Structures are given as C-alpha cells and as structure tokens.
Coordinates of C-alpha atoms and ligand atoms in Angstrom, one line a residue:
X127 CA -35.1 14.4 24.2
X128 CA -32.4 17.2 23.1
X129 CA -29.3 16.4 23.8
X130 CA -28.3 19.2 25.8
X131 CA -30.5 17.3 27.6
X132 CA -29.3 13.7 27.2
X133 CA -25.9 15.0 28.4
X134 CA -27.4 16.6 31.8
X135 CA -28.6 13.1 32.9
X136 CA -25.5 11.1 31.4
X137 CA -23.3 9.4 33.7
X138 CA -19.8 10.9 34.3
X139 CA -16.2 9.2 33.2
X140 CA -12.7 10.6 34.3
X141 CA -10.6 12.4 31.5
X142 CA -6.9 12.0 31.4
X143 CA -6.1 14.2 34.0
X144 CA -8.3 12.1 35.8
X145 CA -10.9 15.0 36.9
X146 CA -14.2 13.5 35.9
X147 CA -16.4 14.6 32.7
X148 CA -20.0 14.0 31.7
X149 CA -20.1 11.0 28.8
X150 CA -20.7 12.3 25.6
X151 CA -19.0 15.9 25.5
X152 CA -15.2 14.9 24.4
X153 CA -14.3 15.6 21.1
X154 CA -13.8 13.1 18.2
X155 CA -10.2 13.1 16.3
X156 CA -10.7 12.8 12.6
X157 CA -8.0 12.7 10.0
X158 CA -6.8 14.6 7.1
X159 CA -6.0 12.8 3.6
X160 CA -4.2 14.4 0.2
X161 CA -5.2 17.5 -1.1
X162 CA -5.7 16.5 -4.6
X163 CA -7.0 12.5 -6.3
X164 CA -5.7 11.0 -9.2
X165 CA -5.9 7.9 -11.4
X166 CA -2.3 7.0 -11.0
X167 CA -2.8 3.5 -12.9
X168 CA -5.0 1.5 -15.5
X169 CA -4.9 -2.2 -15.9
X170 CA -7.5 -4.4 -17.9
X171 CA -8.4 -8.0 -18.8
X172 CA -10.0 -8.9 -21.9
X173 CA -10.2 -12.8 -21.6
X174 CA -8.4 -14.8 -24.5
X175 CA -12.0 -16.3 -26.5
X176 CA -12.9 -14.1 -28.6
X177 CA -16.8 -14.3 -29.9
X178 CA -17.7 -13.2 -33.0
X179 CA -21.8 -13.0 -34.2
X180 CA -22.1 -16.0 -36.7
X181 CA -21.2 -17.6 -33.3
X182 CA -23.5 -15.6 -31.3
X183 CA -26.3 -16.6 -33.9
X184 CA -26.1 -20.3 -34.1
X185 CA -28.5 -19.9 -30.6
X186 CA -29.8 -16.4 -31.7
X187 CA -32.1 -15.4 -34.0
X188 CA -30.5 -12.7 -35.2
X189 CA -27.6 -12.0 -38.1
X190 CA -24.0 -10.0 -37.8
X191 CA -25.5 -7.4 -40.2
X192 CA -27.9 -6.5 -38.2
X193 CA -25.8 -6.5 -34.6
X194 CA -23.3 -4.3 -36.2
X195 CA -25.7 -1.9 -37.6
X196 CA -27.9 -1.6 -34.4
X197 CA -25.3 -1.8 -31.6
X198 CA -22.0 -1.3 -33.2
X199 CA -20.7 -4.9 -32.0
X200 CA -18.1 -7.4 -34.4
X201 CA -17.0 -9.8 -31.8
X202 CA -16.5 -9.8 -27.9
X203 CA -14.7 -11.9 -25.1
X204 CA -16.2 -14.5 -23.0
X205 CA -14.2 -15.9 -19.9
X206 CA -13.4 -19.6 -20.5
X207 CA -14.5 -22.2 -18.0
X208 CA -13.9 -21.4 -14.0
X209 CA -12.3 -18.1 -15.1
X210 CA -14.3 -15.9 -12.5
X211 CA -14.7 -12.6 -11.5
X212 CA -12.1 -12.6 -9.1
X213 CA -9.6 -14.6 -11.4
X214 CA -10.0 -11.6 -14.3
X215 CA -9.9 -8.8 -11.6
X216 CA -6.5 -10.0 -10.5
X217 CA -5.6 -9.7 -13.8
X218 CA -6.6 -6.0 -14.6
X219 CA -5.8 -5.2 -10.9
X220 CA -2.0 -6.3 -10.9
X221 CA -1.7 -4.0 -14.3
X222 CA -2.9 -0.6 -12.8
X223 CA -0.6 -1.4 -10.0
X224 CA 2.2 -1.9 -11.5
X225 CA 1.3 1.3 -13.6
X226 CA 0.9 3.0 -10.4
X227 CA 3.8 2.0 -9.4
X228 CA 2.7 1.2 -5.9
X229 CA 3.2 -1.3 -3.3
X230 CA 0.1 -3.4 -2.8
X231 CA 0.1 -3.5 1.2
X232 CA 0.0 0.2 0.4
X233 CA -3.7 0.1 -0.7
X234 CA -5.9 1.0 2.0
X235 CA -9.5 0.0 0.3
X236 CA -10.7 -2.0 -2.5
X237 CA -14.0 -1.5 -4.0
X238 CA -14.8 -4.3 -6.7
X239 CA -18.0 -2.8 -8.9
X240 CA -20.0 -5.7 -10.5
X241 CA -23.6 -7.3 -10.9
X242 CA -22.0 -10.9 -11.9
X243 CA -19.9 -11.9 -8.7
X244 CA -22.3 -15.4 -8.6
X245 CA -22.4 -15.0 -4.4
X246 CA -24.7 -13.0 -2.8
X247 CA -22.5 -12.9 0.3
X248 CA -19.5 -12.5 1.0
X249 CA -18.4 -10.0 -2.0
X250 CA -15.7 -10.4 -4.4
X251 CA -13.3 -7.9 -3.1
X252 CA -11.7 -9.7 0.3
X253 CA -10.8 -12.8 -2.5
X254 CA -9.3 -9.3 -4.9
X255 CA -7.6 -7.9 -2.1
X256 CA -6.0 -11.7 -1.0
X257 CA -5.0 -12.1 -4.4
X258 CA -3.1 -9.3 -4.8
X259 CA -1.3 -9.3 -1.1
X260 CA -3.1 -6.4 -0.2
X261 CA -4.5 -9.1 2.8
X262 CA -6.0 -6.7 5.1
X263 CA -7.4 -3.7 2.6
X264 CA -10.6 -2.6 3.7
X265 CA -12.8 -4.3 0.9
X266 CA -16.3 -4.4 -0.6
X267 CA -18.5 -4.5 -4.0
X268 CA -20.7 -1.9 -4.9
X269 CA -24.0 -2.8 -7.4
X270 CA -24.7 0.1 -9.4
X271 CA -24.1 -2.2 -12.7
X272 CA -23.1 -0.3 -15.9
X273 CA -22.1 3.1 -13.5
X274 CA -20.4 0.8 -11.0
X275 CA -17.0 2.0 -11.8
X276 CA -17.6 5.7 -11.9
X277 CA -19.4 5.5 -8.2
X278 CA -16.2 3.8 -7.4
X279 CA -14.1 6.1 -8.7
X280 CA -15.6 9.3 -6.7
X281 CA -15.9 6.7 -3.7
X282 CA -11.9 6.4 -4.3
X283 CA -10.9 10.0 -4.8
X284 CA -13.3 10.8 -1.6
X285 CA -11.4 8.3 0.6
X286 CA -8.2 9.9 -0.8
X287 CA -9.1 13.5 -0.3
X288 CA -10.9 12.6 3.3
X289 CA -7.6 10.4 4.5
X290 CA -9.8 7.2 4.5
X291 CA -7.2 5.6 2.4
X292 CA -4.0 6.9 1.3
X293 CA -4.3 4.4 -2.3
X294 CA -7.8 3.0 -3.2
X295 CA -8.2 0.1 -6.0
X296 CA -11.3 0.4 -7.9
X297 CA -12.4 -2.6 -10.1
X298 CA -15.2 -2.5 -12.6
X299 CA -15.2 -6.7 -13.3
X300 CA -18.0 -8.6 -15.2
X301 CA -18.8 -12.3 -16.5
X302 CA -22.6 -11.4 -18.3
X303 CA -22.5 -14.8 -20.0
X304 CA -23.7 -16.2 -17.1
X305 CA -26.4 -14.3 -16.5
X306 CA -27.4 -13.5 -19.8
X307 CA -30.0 -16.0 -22.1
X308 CA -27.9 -17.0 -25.4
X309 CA -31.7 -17.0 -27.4
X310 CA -32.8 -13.5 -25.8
X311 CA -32.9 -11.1 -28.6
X312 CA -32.9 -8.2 -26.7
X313 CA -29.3 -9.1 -24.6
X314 CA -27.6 -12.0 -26.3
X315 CA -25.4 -10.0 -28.5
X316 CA -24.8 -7.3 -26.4
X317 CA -23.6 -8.3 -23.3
X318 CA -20.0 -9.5 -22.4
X319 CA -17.3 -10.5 -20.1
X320 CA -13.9 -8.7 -19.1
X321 CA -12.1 -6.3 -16.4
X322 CA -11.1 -3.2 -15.8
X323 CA -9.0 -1.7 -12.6
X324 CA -7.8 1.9 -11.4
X325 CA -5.3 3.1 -8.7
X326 CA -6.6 6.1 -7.0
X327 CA -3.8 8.2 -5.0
X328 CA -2.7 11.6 -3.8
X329 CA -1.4 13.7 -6.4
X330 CA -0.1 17.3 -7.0
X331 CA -3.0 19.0 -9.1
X332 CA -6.5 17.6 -9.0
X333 CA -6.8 14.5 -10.7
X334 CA -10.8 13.9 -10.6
X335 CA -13.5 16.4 -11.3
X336 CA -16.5 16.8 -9.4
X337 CA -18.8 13.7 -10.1
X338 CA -22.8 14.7 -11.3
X339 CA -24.7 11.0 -10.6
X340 CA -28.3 9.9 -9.7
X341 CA -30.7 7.3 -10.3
X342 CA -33.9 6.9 -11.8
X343 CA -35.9 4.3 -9.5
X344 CA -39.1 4.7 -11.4
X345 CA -37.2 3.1 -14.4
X346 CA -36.2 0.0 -11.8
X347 CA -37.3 -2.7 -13.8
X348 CA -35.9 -1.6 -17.4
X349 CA -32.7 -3.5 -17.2
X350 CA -32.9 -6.0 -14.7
X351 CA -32.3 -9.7 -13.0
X352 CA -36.0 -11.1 -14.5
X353 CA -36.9 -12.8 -11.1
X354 CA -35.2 -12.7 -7.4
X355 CA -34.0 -15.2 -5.9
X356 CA -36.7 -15.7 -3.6
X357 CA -38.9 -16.7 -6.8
X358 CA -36.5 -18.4 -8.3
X359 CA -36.8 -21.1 -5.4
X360 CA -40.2 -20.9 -4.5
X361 CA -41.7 -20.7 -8.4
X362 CA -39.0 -23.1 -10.1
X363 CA -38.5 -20.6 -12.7
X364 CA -35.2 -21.4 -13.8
X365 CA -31.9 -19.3 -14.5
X366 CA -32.9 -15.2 -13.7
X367 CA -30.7 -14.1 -16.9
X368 CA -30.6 -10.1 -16.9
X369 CA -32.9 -8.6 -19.5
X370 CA -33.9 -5.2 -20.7
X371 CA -36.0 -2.7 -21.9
X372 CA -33.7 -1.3 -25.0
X373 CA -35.6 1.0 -26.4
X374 CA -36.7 2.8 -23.1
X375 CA -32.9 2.6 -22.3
X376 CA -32.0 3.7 -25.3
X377 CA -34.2 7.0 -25.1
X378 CA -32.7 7.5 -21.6
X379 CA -29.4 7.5 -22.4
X380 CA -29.3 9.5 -25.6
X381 CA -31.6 12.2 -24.2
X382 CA -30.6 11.7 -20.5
X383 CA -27.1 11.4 -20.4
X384 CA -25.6 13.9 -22.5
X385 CA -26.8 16.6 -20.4
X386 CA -25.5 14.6 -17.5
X387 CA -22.0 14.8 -19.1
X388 CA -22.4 18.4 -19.8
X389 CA -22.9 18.8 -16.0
X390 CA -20.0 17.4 -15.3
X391 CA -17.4 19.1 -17.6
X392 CA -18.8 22.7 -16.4
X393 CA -18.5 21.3 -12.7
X394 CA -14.8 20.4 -13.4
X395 CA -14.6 23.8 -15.1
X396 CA -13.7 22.8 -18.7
X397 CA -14.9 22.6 -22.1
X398 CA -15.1 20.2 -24.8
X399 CA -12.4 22.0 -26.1
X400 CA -10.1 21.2 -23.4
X401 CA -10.9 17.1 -23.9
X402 CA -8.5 14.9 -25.0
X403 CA -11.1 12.0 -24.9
X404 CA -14.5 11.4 -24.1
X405 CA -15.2 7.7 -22.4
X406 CA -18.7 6.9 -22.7
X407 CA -20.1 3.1 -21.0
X408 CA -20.1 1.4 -23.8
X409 CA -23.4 0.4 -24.3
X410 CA -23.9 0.9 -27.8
X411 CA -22.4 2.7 -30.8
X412 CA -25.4 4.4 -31.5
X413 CA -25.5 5.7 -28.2
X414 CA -22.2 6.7 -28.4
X415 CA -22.6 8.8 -31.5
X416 CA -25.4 10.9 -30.4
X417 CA -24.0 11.5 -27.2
X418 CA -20.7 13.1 -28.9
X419 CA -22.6 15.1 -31.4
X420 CA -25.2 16.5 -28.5
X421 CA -22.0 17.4 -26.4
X422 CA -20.5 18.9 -29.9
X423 CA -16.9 17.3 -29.5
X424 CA -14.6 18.8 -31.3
X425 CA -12.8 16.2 -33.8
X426 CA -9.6 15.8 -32.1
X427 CA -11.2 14.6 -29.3
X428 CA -10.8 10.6 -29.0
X429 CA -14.4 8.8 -28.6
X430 CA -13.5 5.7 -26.9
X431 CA -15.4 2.8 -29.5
X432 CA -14.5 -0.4 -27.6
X433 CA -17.5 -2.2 -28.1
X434 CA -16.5 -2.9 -31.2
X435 CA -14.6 -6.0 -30.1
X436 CA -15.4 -5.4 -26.5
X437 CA -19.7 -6.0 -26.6
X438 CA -21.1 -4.2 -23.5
X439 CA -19.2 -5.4 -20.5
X440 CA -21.0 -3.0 -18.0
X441 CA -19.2 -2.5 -15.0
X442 CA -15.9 -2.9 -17.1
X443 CA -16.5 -1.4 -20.4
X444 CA -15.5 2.7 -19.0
X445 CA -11.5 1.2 -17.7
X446 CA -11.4 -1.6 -20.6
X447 CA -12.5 1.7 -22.8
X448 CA -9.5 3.9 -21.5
X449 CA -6.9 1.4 -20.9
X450 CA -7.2 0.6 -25.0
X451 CA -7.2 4.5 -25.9
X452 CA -3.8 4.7 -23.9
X453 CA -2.2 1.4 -25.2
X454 CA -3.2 2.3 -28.7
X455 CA -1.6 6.1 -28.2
X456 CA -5.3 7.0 -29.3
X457 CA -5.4 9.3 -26.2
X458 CA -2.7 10.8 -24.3
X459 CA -1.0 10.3 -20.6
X460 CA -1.7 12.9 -18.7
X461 CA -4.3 14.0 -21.0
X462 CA -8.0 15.0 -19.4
X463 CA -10.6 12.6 -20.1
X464 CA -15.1 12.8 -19.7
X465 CA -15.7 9.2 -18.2
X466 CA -19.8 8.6 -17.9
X467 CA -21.2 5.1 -17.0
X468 CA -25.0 4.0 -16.8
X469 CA -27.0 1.6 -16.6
X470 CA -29.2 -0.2 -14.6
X471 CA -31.0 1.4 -11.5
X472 CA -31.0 3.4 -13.5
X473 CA -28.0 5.1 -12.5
X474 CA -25.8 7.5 -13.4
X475 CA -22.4 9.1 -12.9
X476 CA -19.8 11.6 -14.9
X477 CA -16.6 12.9 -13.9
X478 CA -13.6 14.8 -15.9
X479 CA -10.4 12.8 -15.1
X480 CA -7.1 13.2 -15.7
X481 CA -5.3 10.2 -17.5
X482 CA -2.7 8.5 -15.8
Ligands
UT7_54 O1 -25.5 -1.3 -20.5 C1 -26.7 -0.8 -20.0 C2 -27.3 0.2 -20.9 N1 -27.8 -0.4 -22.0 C3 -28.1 0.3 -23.1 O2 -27.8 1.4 -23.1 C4 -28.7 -0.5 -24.3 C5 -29.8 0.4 -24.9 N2 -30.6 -0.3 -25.9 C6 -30.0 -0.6 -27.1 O3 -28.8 -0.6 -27.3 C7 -31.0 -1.1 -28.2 O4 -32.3 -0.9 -27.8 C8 -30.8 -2.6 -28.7 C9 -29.5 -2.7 -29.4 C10 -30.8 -3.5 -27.5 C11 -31.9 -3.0 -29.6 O5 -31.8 -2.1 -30.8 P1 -33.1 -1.4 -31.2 O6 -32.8 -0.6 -32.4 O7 -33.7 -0.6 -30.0 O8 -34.1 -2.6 -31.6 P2 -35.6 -2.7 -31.4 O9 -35.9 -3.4 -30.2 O10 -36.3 -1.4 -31.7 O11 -36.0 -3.6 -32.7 C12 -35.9 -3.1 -34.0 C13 -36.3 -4.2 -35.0 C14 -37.6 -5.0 -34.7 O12 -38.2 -5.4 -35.9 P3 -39.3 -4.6 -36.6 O13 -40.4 -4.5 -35.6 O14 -38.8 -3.2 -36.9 O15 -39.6 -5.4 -37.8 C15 -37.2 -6.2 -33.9 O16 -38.1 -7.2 -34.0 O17 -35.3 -5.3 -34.9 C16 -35.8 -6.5 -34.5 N3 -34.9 -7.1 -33.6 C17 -33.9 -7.9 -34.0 N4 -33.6 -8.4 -35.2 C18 -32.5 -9.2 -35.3 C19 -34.9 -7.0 -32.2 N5 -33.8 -7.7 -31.8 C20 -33.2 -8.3 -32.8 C21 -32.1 -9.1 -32.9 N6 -31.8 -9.5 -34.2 N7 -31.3 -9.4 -31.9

C-alpha cells in the first residue's frame, strides 16, 4: 500500500486549532546541534601491575627475545583483583573530564567501547555514567573490539554535529586477561588490560575529520571468542578465551589499513605533511612500522609506540596511545593527529583529529 494511500484511509485527529487533520501528515520537529566536534579532553588508566615477559613465560612457551622482536612488547599492565571494566573507565573518564573542563550532568551520551565487560546484558556504560554523576546520560557499549573507540568517536562527533548530545563521553576500556589463555602462543603476550576516555563537544573549527570504516565479515572468525556461549553450556568446553589468526591479521592490517588511513587524511583534506602524529591501534610494532613507511610519514611526525609497555589493549590502546604522546610533550595540544583502530570483525575506522 503507498502511503498516499495509507493516509486517505487514516482516521482523522484535531490540530491545535482544533480543526481536524488526517493522522500521519503533521510534521516532525528535529533539532539542530554545534557546527563543528572536537576532542575537548583525554583521560587514561593504566592499572598499577605492571607485567613484564619472564613473567608472561613462566605459563608460556615462549621467551622475551622473541616477544620483543615479533610484536614490539617489554612489559604491560594487568588489572589487579575485582578491578573491572567499569572501575578503570571511571578512572580514564574522570581525567578527560576534568581536561574538558566540563560538568558531568553536562554529558548527554556515553558510549563505553569494549569486548571484556564480563555481562552480556546490561552494558557497562549505565554503571560509567553512575559513577561519574552523569546519572541519567543516555548510555550504551558498542562491540567493534580493537576499532571500538574510533566508531565511538564518529558516533560522538555525529551526536554533537546532529544536536543528539551537546558533550558525548567515549570510553575505549579492556580487561583481556580474562579472556585471554596464559599458555596460548598466539595471544598470551599480546593482549592486555587498561582504559582510555575522550570528551567530544562543540567547538569553533572542525575538530574531527570525516571517518573511512568497514568490516570484513568473511574474515569473521580470524580473531575471535573460540566458542559462544551457547556451546560453552551445552558442550562443557571450558573458558572461550579470545584467539587469533596472526598471520592472516597481520597481512590485513599491513596491506589493508594503510590505504584505509590514506583515505582518511585526503577525506579530511590534509597530508602527511600537515601531521603532527599518527596513532595507530596498537597491535603490534611491526604493524606499526609498515603502516608509517606505506603512508611515507615525514620524520617529525610522532608514531604513537605504546605497546611497548602498553601490550595490545584493543579497545583502549588508540586513547591510552594519545593520552601518553600529550603527557610526554611527544605530540602537541592542538596539534592534528591520524587515529586508525582495527581489529576484530574485522573492522575498521580512521579519522584525522585534532588534539585536545
Ligand atoms: O588487536 C587486533 C589486531 N591484531 C593484530 O593485528 C595482530 C596481528 N598478528 C601479529 O601481530 C602476529 O601474527 C603475532 C605477533 C601474533 C605472531 O607473530 P608472527 O610473526 O606472525 O608469528 P608466526 O605465527 O608466523 O610464527 C613464527 C614462528 C613460528 O616458528 P617457525 O615455524 O618459524 O619455526 C612459530 O612456531 O614463531 C613461532 N612462535 C612462537 N615462538 C615463541 C609462534 N608463537 C610464538 C611464541 N613464542 N609466542
């Protein structure tokens, strides 16, 4: 049925003059937001034990020589006991506020990105949003695992721009030593715990390029939770630690994703030359390395090398990444910045920031 149609046959209601109008032809108000997005604050957690490989290797079967060599990695954190997801994005979150400079009741949405929140239902985000007194903050979590904090970041600047929110929070949070098998050789060492947080808000120039993102659902299964949850309980098949496919991940992402990043700096309409720094997931040094010398960085640009004492703390490892370049002056406020996450999914997303 058209719905010319549909509104011929629909029964009538009185307007506020009273004089009666067919259902379905008054218009909808919709609302305006801020011209431009920024990030206005970063905040980050990095939890106090620090792990180093001789400790990752008294499980593993593996050696520091070769961790550092093939992925770059010294030591990383691990959250101590009961120290959750929610605990260490308080943490990070109540930074990038106070960077921000922002009341909390002022935030309007908070989207927590994470594969490690242990609840399937409800998310992480309404415990975030009590934490922080931003009570009644629209909130959610989004799984798009290693890119989880990029999607949230154009979800953010979207809200913004569209008058959704006036301030959005945007959380990349993960504890991956709980879902990660100490004696897997092809995870153990990699992946890591931590938290990273963002205020996005209006601003007077445009704060957030255009974001370039996808997925590749053929490549489902090459990082992933090894059973679901349904098995789990019918097939007694113990703990579903996350594994992965490295060496197909590795190919996508050094041949993939540089191209992807390219994409993004000519949709912001800049040039490597114009980059302060460039803020690659940290996934793995070697990864990292390729993708600046595809992308032909110029040497003054800052290549954000966290997983050095950070491991691979997916969701978290793009805001842990930037909130060290700033602290360490390695990268400047206000400087403009190539942020790319990805992961599993596979997924994807890029965007040219501006630092706060
Ligand atoms: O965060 C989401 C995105 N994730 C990524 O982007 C990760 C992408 N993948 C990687 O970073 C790499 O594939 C890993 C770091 C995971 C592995 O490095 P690799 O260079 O791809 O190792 P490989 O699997 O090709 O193995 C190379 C050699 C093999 O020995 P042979 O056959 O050459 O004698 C493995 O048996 O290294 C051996 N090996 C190990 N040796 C010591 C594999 N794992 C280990 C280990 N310790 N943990």
């Amino acid at each position: 049925m058209s719905l010319l149609r549909r509104k011929s046959h629909s029964p009538t209601s009185a307007d506020d003059s009273g004089a009666p109008h067919p259902k379905g032809t008054g218009s909808i108000s919709t609302v305006s937001g801020a011209r431009h997005a920024g990030i206005l604050g970063i905040g980050a957690y990095r939890p106090r034990r620090v792990v180093d490989n001789h400790e990752i290797c008294q499980v593993l079967d593996s050696n520091d020589e070769w961790i550092r060599e093939r992925s770059g990695i010294i030591t990383r954190h691990f959250a101590g006991d009961g120290e959750s997801v929610v605990d260490m994005s308080e943490a990070a979150a109540r930074d990038a506020i106070a960077m921000a400079g922002i009341d909390p009741e002022q935030i309007g949405c908070i989207i927590v990105a994470t594969v490690s929140h242990p609840y399937q239902t409800p998310a992480a985000a309404p415990l975030v949003a009590i934490r922080i007194g931003a009570d009644t903050a629209a909130a959610f979590d989004i799984s798009a695992a290693c890119a989880g904090y990029c999607h949230g970041i154009t979800l953010a600047s979207d809200m913004v721009r569209s008058g959704t929110a006036e301030y959005a929070l945007v959380i990349g949070v993960e504890r991956l030593s709980d879902f990660t098998d100490p004696t897997d050789r092809g995870t153990a060492f990699i992946f890591a715990d931590g938290a990273g947080a963002a205020v996005i808000g209006p601003t007077e120039s445009e704060g957030i390029g255009p974001t370039i993102w996808g997925s590749d659902g053929n490549n489902w299964d090459a990082i992933a939770q090894r059973d679901s949850w349904i098995d789990v309980r019918d097939q007694d098949l113990g703990w579903p630690a996350i594994v992965m496919q490295g060496q197909t991940v590795f190919r996508w992402a050094v041949w993939g994703m540089a191209p992807v990043a390219q994409r993004a700096l000519d949709a912001a309409g800049v040039t490597v030359a114009d980059l302060d720094a460039f803020i690659p997931h940290q996934a793995n040094m070697r990864i990292i390395d390729a993708m600046a010398k595809q992308l032909k960085l110029p040497a003054d640009v800052a290549i954000a090398r966290d997983i050095e004492t950070s491991g691979n703390t997916s969701a978290a490892s793009v805001p842990l990444a930037t909130e060290r370049l700033l602290r360490e002056g390695l990268a400047p406020r206000g400087g403009l910045a190539l942020q790319l996450g990805f992961g599993a999914g596979l997924s994807y997303a890029a965007q040219v920031i501006r630092l706060p």
